[in-house]
Short mmCIF file of C-alpha atoms in Angstrom, two decimals:
data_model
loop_
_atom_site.label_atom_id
_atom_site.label_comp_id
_atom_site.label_asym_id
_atom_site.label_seq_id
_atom_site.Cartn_x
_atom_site.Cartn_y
_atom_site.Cartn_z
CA UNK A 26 -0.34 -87.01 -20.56
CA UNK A 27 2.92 -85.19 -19.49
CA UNK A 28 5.60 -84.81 -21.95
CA UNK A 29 9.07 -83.51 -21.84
CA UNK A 30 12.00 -83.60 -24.46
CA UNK A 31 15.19 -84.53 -22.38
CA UNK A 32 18.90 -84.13 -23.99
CA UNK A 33 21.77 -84.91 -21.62
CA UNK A 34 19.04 -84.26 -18.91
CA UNK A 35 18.56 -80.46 -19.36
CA UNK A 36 15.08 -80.17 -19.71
CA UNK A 37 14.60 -77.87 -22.32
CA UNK A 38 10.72 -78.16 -23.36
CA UNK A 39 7.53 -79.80 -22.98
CA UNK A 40 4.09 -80.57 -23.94
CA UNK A 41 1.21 -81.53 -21.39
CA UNK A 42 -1.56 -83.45 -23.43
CA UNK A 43 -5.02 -85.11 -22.38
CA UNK A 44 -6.80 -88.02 -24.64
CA UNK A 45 -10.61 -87.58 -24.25
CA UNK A 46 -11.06 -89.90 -27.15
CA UNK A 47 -13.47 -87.69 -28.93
CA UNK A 48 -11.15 -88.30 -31.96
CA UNK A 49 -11.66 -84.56 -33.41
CA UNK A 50 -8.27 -83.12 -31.99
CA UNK A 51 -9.69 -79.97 -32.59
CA UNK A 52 -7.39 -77.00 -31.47
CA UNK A 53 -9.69 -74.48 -30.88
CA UNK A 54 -10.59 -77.09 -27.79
CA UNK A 55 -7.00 -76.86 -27.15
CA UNK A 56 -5.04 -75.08 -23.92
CA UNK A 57 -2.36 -73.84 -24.68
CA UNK A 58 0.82 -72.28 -23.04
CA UNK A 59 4.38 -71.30 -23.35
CA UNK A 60 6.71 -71.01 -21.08
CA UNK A 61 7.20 -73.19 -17.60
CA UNK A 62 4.57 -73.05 -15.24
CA UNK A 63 3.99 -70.53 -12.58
CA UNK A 64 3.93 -72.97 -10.22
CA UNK A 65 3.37 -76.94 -9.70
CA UNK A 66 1.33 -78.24 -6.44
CA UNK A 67 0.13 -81.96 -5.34
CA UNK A 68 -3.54 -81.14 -4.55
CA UNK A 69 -4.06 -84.78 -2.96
CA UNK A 70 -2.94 -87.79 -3.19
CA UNK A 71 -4.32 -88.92 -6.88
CA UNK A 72 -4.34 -85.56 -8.07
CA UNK A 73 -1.40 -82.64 -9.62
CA UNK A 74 -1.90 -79.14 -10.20
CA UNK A 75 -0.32 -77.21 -12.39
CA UNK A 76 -0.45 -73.67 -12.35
CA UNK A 77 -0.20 -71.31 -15.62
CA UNK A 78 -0.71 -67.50 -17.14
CA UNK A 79 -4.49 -67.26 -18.12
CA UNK A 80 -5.48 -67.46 -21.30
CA UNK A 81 -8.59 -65.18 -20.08
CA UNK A 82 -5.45 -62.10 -19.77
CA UNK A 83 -5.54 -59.77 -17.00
CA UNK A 84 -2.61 -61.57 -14.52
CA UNK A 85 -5.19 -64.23 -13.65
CA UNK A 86 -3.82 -67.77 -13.13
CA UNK A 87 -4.87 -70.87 -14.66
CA UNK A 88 -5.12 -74.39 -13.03
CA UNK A 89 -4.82 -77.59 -14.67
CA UNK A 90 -5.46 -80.33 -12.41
CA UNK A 91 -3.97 -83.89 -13.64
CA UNK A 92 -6.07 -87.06 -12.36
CA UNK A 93 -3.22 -89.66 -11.15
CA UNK A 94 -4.09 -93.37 -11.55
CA UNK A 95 -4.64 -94.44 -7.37
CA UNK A 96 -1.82 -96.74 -6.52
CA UNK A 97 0.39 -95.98 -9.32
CA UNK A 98 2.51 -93.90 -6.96
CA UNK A 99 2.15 -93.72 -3.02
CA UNK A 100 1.38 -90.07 -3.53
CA UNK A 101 1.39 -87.29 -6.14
CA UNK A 102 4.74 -85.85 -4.36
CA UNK A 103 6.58 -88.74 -6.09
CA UNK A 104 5.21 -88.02 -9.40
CA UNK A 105 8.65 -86.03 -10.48
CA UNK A 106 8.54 -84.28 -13.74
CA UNK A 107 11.95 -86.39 -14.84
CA UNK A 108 9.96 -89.44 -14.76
CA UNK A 109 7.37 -88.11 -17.11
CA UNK A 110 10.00 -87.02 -19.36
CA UNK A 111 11.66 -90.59 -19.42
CA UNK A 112 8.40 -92.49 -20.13
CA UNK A 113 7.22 -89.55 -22.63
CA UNK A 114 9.61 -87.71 -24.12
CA UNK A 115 8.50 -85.18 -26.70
CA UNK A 116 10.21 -84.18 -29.98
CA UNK A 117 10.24 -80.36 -28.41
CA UNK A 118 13.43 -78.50 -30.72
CA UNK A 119 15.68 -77.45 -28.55
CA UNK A 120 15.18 -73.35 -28.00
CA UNK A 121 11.92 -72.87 -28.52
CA UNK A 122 9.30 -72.21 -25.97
CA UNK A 123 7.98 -75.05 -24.35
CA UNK A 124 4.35 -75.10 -25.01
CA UNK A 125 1.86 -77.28 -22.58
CA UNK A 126 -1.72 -77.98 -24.91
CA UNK A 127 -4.82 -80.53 -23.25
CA UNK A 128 -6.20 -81.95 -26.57
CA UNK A 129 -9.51 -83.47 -26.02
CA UNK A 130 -8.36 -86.21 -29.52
CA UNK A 131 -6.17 -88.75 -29.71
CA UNK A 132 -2.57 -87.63 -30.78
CA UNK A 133 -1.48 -91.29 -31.42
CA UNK A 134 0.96 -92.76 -32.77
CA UNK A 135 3.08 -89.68 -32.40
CA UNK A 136 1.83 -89.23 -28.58
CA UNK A 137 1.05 -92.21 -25.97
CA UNK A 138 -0.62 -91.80 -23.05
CA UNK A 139 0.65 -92.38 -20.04
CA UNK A 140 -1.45 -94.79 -17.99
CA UNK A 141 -0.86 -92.74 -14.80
CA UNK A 142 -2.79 -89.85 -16.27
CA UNK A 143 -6.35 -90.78 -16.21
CA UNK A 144 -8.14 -87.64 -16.40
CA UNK A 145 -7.09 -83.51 -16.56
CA UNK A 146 -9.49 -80.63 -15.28
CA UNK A 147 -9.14 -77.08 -16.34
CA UNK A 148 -9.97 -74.06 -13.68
CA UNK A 149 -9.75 -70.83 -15.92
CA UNK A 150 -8.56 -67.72 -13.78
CA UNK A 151 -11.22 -64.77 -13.33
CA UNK A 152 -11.96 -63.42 -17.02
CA UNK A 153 -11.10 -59.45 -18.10
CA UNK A 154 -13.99 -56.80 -17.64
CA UNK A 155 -16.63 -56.87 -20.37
CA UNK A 156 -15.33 -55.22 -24.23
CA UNK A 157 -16.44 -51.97 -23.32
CA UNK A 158 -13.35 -51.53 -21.00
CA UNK A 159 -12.35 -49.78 -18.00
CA UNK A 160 -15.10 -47.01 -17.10
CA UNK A 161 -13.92 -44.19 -16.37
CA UNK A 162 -15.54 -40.99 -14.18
CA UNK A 163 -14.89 -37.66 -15.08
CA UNK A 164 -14.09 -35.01 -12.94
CA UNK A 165 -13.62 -31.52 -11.80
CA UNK A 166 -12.02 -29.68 -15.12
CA UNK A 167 -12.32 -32.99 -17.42
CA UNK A 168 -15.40 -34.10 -19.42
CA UNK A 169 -15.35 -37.40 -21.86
CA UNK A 170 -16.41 -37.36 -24.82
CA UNK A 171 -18.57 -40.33 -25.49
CA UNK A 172 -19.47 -39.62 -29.21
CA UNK A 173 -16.07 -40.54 -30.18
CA UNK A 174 -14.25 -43.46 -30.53
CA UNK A 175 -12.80 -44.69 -28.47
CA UNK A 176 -13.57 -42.20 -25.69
CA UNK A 177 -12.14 -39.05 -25.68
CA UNK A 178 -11.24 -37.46 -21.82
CA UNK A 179 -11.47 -33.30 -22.58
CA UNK A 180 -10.66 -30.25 -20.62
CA UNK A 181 -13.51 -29.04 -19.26
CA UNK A 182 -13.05 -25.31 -20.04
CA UNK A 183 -14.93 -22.01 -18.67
CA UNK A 184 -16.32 -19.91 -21.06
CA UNK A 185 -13.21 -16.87 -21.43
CA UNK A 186 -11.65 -18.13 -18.53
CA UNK A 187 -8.28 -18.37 -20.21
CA UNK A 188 -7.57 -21.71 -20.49
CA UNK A 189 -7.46 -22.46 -24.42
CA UNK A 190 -6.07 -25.51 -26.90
CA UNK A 191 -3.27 -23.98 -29.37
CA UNK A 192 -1.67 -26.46 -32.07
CA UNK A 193 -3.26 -29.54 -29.81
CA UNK A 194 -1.04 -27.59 -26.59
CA UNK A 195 -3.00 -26.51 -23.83
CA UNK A 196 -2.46 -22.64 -23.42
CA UNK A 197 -3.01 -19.60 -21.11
CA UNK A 198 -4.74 -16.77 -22.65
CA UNK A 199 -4.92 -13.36 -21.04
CA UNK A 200 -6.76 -11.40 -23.47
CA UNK A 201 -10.16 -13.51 -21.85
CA UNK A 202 -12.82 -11.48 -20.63
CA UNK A 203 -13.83 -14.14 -17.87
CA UNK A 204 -10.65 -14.63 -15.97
CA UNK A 205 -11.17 -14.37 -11.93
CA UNK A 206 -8.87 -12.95 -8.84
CA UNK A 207 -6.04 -11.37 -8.37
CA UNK A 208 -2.68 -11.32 -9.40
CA UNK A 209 -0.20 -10.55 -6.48
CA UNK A 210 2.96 -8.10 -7.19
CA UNK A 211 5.47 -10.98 -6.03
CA UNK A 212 3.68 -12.85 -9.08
CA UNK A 213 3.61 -9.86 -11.74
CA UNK A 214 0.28 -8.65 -10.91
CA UNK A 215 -0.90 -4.82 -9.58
CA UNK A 216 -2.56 -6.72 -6.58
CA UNK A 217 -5.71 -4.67 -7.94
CA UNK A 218 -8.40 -5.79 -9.71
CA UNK A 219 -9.51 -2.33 -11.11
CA UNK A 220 -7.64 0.82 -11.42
CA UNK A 221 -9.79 4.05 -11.00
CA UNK A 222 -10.11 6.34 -14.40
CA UNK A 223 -7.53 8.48 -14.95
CA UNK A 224 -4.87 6.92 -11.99
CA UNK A 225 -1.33 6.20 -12.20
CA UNK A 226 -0.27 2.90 -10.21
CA UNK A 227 2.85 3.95 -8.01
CA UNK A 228 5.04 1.02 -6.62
CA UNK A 229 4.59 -0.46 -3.13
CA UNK A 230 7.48 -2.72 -2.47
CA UNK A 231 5.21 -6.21 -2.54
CA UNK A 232 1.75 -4.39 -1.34
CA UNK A 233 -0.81 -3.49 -3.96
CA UNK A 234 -0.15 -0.68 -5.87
CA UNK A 235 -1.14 2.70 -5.04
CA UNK A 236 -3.19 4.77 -7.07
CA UNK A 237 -2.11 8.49 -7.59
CA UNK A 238 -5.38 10.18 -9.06
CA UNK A 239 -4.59 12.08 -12.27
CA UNK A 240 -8.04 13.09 -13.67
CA UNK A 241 -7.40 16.28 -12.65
CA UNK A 242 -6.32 19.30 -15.59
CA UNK A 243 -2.72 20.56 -14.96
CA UNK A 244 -2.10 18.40 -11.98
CA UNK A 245 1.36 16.70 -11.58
CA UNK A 246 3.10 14.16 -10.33
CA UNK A 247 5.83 14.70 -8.39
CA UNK A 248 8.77 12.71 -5.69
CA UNK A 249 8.59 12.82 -2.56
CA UNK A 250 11.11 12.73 0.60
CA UNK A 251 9.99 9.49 1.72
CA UNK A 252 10.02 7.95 -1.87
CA UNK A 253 6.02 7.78 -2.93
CA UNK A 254 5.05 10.16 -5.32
CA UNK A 255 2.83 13.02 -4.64
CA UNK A 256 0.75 15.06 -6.86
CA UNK A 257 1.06 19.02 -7.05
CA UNK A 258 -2.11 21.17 -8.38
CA UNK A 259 -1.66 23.14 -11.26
CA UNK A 260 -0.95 26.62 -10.75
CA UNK A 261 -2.94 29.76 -11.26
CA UNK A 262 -2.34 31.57 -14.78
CA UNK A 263 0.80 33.02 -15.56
CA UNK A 264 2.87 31.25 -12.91
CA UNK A 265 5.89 29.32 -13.55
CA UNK A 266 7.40 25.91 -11.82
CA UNK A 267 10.00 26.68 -9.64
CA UNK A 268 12.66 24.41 -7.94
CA UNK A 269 12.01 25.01 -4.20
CA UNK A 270 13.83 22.53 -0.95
CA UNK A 271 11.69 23.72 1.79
CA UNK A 272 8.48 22.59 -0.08
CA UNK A 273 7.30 18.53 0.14
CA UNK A 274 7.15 18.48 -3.68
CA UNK A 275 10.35 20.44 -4.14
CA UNK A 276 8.45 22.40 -6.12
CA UNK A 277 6.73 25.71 -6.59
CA UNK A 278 4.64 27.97 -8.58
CA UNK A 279 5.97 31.32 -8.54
CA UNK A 280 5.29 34.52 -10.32
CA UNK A 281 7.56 34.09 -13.50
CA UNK A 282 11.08 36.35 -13.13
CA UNK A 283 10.72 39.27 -15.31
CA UNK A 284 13.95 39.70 -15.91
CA UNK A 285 14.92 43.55 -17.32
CA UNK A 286 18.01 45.92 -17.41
CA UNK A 287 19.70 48.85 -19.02
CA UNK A 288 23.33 49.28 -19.09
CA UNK A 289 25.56 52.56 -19.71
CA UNK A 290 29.07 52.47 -20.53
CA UNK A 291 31.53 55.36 -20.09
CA UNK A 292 35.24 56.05 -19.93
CA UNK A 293 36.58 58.90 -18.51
CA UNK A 294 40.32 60.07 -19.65
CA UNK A 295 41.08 63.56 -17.33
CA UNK A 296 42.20 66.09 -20.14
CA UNK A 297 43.62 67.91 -17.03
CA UNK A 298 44.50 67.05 -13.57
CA UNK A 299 41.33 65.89 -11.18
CA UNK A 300 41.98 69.36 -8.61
CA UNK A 301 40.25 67.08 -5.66
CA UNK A 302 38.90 70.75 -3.93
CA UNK A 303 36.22 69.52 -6.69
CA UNK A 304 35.74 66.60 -5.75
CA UNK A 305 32.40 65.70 -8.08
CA UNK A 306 33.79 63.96 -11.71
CA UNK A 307 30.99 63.56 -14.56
CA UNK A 308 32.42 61.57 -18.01
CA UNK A 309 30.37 61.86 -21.24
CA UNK A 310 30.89 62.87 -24.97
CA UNK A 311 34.66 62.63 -24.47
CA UNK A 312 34.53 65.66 -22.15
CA UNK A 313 34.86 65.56 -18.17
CA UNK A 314 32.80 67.80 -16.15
CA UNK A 315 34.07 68.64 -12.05
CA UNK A 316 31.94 69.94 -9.61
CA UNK A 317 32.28 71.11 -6.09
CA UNK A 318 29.79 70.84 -3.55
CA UNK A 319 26.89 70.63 -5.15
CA UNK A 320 25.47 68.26 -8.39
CA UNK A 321 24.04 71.41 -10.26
CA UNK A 322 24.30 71.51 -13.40
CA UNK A 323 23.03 74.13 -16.09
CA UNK A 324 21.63 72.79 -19.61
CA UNK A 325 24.34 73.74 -21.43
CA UNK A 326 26.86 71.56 -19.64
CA UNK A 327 24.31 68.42 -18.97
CA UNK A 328 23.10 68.66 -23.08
CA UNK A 329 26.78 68.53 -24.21
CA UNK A 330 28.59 66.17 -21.85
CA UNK A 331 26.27 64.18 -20.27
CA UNK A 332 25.07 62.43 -23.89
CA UNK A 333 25.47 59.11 -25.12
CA UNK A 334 25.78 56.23 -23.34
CA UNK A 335 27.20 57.52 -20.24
CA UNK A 336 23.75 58.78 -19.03
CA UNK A 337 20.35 57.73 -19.83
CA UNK A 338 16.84 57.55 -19.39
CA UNK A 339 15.92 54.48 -17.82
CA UNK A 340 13.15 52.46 -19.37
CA UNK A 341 11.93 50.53 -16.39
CA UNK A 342 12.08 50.65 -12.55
CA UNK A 343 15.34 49.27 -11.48
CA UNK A 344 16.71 48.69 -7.63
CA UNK A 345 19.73 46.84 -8.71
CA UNK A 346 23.29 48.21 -9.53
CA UNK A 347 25.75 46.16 -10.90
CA UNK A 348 29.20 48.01 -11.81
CA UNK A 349 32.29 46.89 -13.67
CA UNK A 350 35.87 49.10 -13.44
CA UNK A 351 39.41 49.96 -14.04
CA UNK A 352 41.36 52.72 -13.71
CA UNK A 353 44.67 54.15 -13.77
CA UNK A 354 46.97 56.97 -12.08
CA UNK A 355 50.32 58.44 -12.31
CA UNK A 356 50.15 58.65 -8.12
CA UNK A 357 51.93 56.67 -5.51
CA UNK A 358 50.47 55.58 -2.65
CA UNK A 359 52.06 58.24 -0.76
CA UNK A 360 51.12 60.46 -2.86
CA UNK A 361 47.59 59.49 -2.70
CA UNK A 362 47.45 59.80 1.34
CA UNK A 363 48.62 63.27 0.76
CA UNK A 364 45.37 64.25 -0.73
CA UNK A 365 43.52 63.66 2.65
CA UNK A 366 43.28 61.58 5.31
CA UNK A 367 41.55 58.46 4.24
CA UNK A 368 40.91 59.34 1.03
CA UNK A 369 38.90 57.26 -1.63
CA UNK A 370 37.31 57.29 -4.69
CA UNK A 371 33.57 56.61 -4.32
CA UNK A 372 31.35 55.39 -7.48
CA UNK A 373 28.14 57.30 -6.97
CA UNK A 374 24.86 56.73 -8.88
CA UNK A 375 23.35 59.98 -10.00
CA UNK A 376 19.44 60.08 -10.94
CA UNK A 377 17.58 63.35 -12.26
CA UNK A 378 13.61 62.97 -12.73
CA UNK A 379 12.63 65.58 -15.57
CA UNK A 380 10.17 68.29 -14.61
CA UNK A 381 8.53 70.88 -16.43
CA UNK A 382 9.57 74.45 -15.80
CA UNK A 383 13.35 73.30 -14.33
CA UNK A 384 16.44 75.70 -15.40
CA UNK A 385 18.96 73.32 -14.62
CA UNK A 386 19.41 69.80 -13.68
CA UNK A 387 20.02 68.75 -10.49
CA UNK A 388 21.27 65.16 -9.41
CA UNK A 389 20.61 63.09 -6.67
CA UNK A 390 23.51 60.84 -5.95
CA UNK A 391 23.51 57.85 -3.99
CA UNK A 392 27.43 55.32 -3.53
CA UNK A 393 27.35 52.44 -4.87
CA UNK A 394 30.68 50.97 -4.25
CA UNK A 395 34.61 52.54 -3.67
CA UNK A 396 36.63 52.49 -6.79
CA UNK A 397 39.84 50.14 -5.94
CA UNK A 398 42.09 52.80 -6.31
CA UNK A 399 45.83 51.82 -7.14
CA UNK A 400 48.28 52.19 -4.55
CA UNK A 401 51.43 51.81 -7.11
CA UNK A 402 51.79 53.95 -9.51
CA UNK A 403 50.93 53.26 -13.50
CA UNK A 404 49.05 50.08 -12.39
CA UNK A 405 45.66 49.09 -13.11
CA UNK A 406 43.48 48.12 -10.84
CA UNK A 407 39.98 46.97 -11.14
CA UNK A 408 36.47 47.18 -9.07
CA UNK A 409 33.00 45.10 -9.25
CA UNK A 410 30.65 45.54 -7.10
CA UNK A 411 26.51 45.43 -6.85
CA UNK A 412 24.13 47.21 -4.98
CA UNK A 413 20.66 47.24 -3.90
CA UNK A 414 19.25 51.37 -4.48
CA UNK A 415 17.82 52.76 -1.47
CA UNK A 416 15.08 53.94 -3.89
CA UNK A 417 14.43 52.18 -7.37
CA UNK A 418 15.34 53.92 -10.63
CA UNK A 419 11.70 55.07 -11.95
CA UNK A 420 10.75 54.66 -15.78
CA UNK A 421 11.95 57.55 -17.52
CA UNK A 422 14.24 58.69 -14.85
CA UNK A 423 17.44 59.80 -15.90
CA UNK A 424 20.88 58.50 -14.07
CA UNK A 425 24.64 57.63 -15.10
CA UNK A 426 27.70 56.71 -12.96
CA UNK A 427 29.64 59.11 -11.60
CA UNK A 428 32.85 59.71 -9.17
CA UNK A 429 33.39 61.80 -5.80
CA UNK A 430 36.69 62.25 -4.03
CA UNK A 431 36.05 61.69 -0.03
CA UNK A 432 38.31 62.24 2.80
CA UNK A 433 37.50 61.22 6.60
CA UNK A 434 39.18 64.43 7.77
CA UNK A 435 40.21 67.64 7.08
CA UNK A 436 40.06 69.20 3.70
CA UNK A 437 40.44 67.99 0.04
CA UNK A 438 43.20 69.42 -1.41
CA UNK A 439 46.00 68.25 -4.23
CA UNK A 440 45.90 66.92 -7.81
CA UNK A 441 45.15 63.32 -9.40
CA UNK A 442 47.17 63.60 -11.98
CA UNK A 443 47.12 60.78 -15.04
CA UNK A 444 43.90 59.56 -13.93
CA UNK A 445 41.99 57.60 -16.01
CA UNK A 446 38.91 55.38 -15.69
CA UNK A 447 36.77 52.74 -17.92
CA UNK A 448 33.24 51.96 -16.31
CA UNK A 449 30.56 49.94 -17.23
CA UNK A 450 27.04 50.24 -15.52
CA UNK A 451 23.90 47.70 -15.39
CA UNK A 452 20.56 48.69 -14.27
CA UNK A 453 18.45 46.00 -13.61
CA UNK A 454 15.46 43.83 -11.70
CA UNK A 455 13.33 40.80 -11.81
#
């Protein structure tokens, strides 16, 4: 029987129900549904189907098929769900679901069957899988776990391959042993996958890094003009690193600078007029000593004067001369040309080796540089000047500064008068 509750012809439930007559209503025997059907279809002419969700689950459809009394109605097109509802109308409240059940008892007297209906036949849709479930396959990287339940799907993981479980979060771990390839510089790798003992890696741009070998005692590594590192051997004993441009390292070993000097210091205050006709001037021990043509001087003179630290013995070999001075005059610069043509006061270097059996000391002399003599009067003026000796000092030699009037013509003659001169001397060599 088809039943529908009908208020001012909205048709807002219904119930479809079949008497078998069996008497046992029994509602596990029952279909049931809620909801309108899917779908409502005249099979033939004596027969109505009526199409609903399965009960089996799984989106199949049901079919109930409703046996129509032959003749009642020229065909089962005509039998219109409105007339159902007017000869059975069903005490459905209004908002709930409508519900469609096929009882195989008699629902009387609440229920009466409509003649028309003679007969209802139930086509269940295609049942779920068995209880087990879906089956599922594992594959590449996944096992499932079986012994559980239900099944658990698991990372299938490589034995220190890196791929580990941390608080139930699958994790990277670097620190395995097993881990394979390699890891390109764009990506944070070396590009290597082993880095020879006792090599530093040296950028690339993106290329694998380069290996500068280091395993070597002493060895360095150094810039180089085209950016990439190069490595310099170690030196030989007793050498020193040396900044050097013309070398590919920029960089040298060298003999280490053995730096060394000795300086003197004199000043020489004229007690009386420099007569130029001598033109030789030795300061030391506050006294002045003038000689003419020659640097001969006895032991008396060179024992009394030429003390302190105006003269002295030098205490290694020396070739360089490095000389400090001011001095002073009372002469004009006219004055000063009439001493001589061109004339000039020259600082000379004078050097005496000691030998057994002399009876004097004799100097060599050798200029050094040209005292800037002053060309006003009362003015001081100042020289500095260094030289390279023709001849190095020797160890033990003895040598001092000294000063020689010079003339490029004719004869020295005339008087410096108020002359006065500080000097300070440095021997020295590397």
């Amino acid at each position: 029987m088809l039943g529908f509750q009908n208020q001012t012809n909205l048709y807002l439930g219904y119930y479809y129900y079949y008497n078998t007559g069996a008497g046992n209503n029994a509602p596990a025997e029952s279909y049931y549904c809620g909801g309108m059907p899917l779908g409502v279809n005249p099979y033939d002419n004596t027969h109505l189907d009526l199409y609903y969700p399965s009960i089996k689950g799984c989106d199949a459809v049901d079919t109930i098929r409703l046996t129509i009394t032959a003749g009642t109605h020229k065909k089962v097109s005509d039998v219109l769900l409105k007339e159902f509802a007017e000869a059975n109308a069903a005490p459905v409240p209004q908002g709930e679901d409508p519900i469609i059940t096929i009882y195989d008892g008699d629902r009387s007297p609440i229920y009466t069957i409509h003649p028309d209906i003679t007969g209802v036949a139930i086509t269940y849709g295609t049942a779920c899988a068995a209880a087990s479930g879906t089956t599922y396959q594992a594959g590449d990287g996944i096992d499932i776990d079986a012994s559980t339940s239900p099944d658990t799907i698991k990372t299938d993981q490589k034995a220190n391959g890196g791929i580990v479980i941390e608080s139930t979060e699958l994790a990277v771990d670097l620190s395995a042993s097993n881990i394979t390839g390699t890891l390109a510089v764009g990506d944070g790798g070396t590009g290597k996958t082993s880095v020879s003992t006792g090599s530093v890696l040296v950028g690339n741009g993106t290329g694998v890094l380069n290996e500068a070998a280091m395993n070597v005692k002493g060895r360095l590594l150094a810039g180089g003009p085209s950016g990439s590192p190069t490595t310099l051997a170690v030196g030989s004993n007793g050498k020193v690193l040396t900044a050097d441009s013309t070398q590919t390292t920029g960089l040298i070993w060298n003999t280490p600078i053995n730096y060394k000097s000795q300086e003197i210091t004199h000043s020489l205050y004229a007690r009386s007029d420099w007569n130029v006709a001598n033109p030789y001037a030795f300061a030391g021990g506050g006294n002045v000593i003038y000689l003419s043509s020659t640097l001969d001087i006895n032991f008396t003179q060179a024992f009394t004067t030429l003390d302190g630290d105006a003269h002295q013995r030098a205490t290694a070999a020396f070739k360089k001369i490095t000389i400090y001075s001011m001095c002073i005059s009372s002469l004009t610069a006219a004055q000063i040309a009439a001493l001589g043509t061109g004339g000039a006061v020259k600082i000379i270097v004078v050097r005496y080796v000691p030998t057994n059996n002399n009876t004097s000391i004799v100097f060599s002399k050798e200029t050094v540089g040209t005292l800037q003599f002053n060309t006003t009067a009362d003015q001081i003026y100042v020289t500095s000047s260094s030289y390279t000796l023709s001849s190095p000092l020797a160890a033990g030699e003895w040598w001092g500064i000294a000063y020689e009037w010079t003339i490029t013509s004719g004869s020295p003659s005339g008087t410096i008068t108020g002359f006065k001169i500080q000097s300070t001397a440095q021997a020295w060599d590397v």
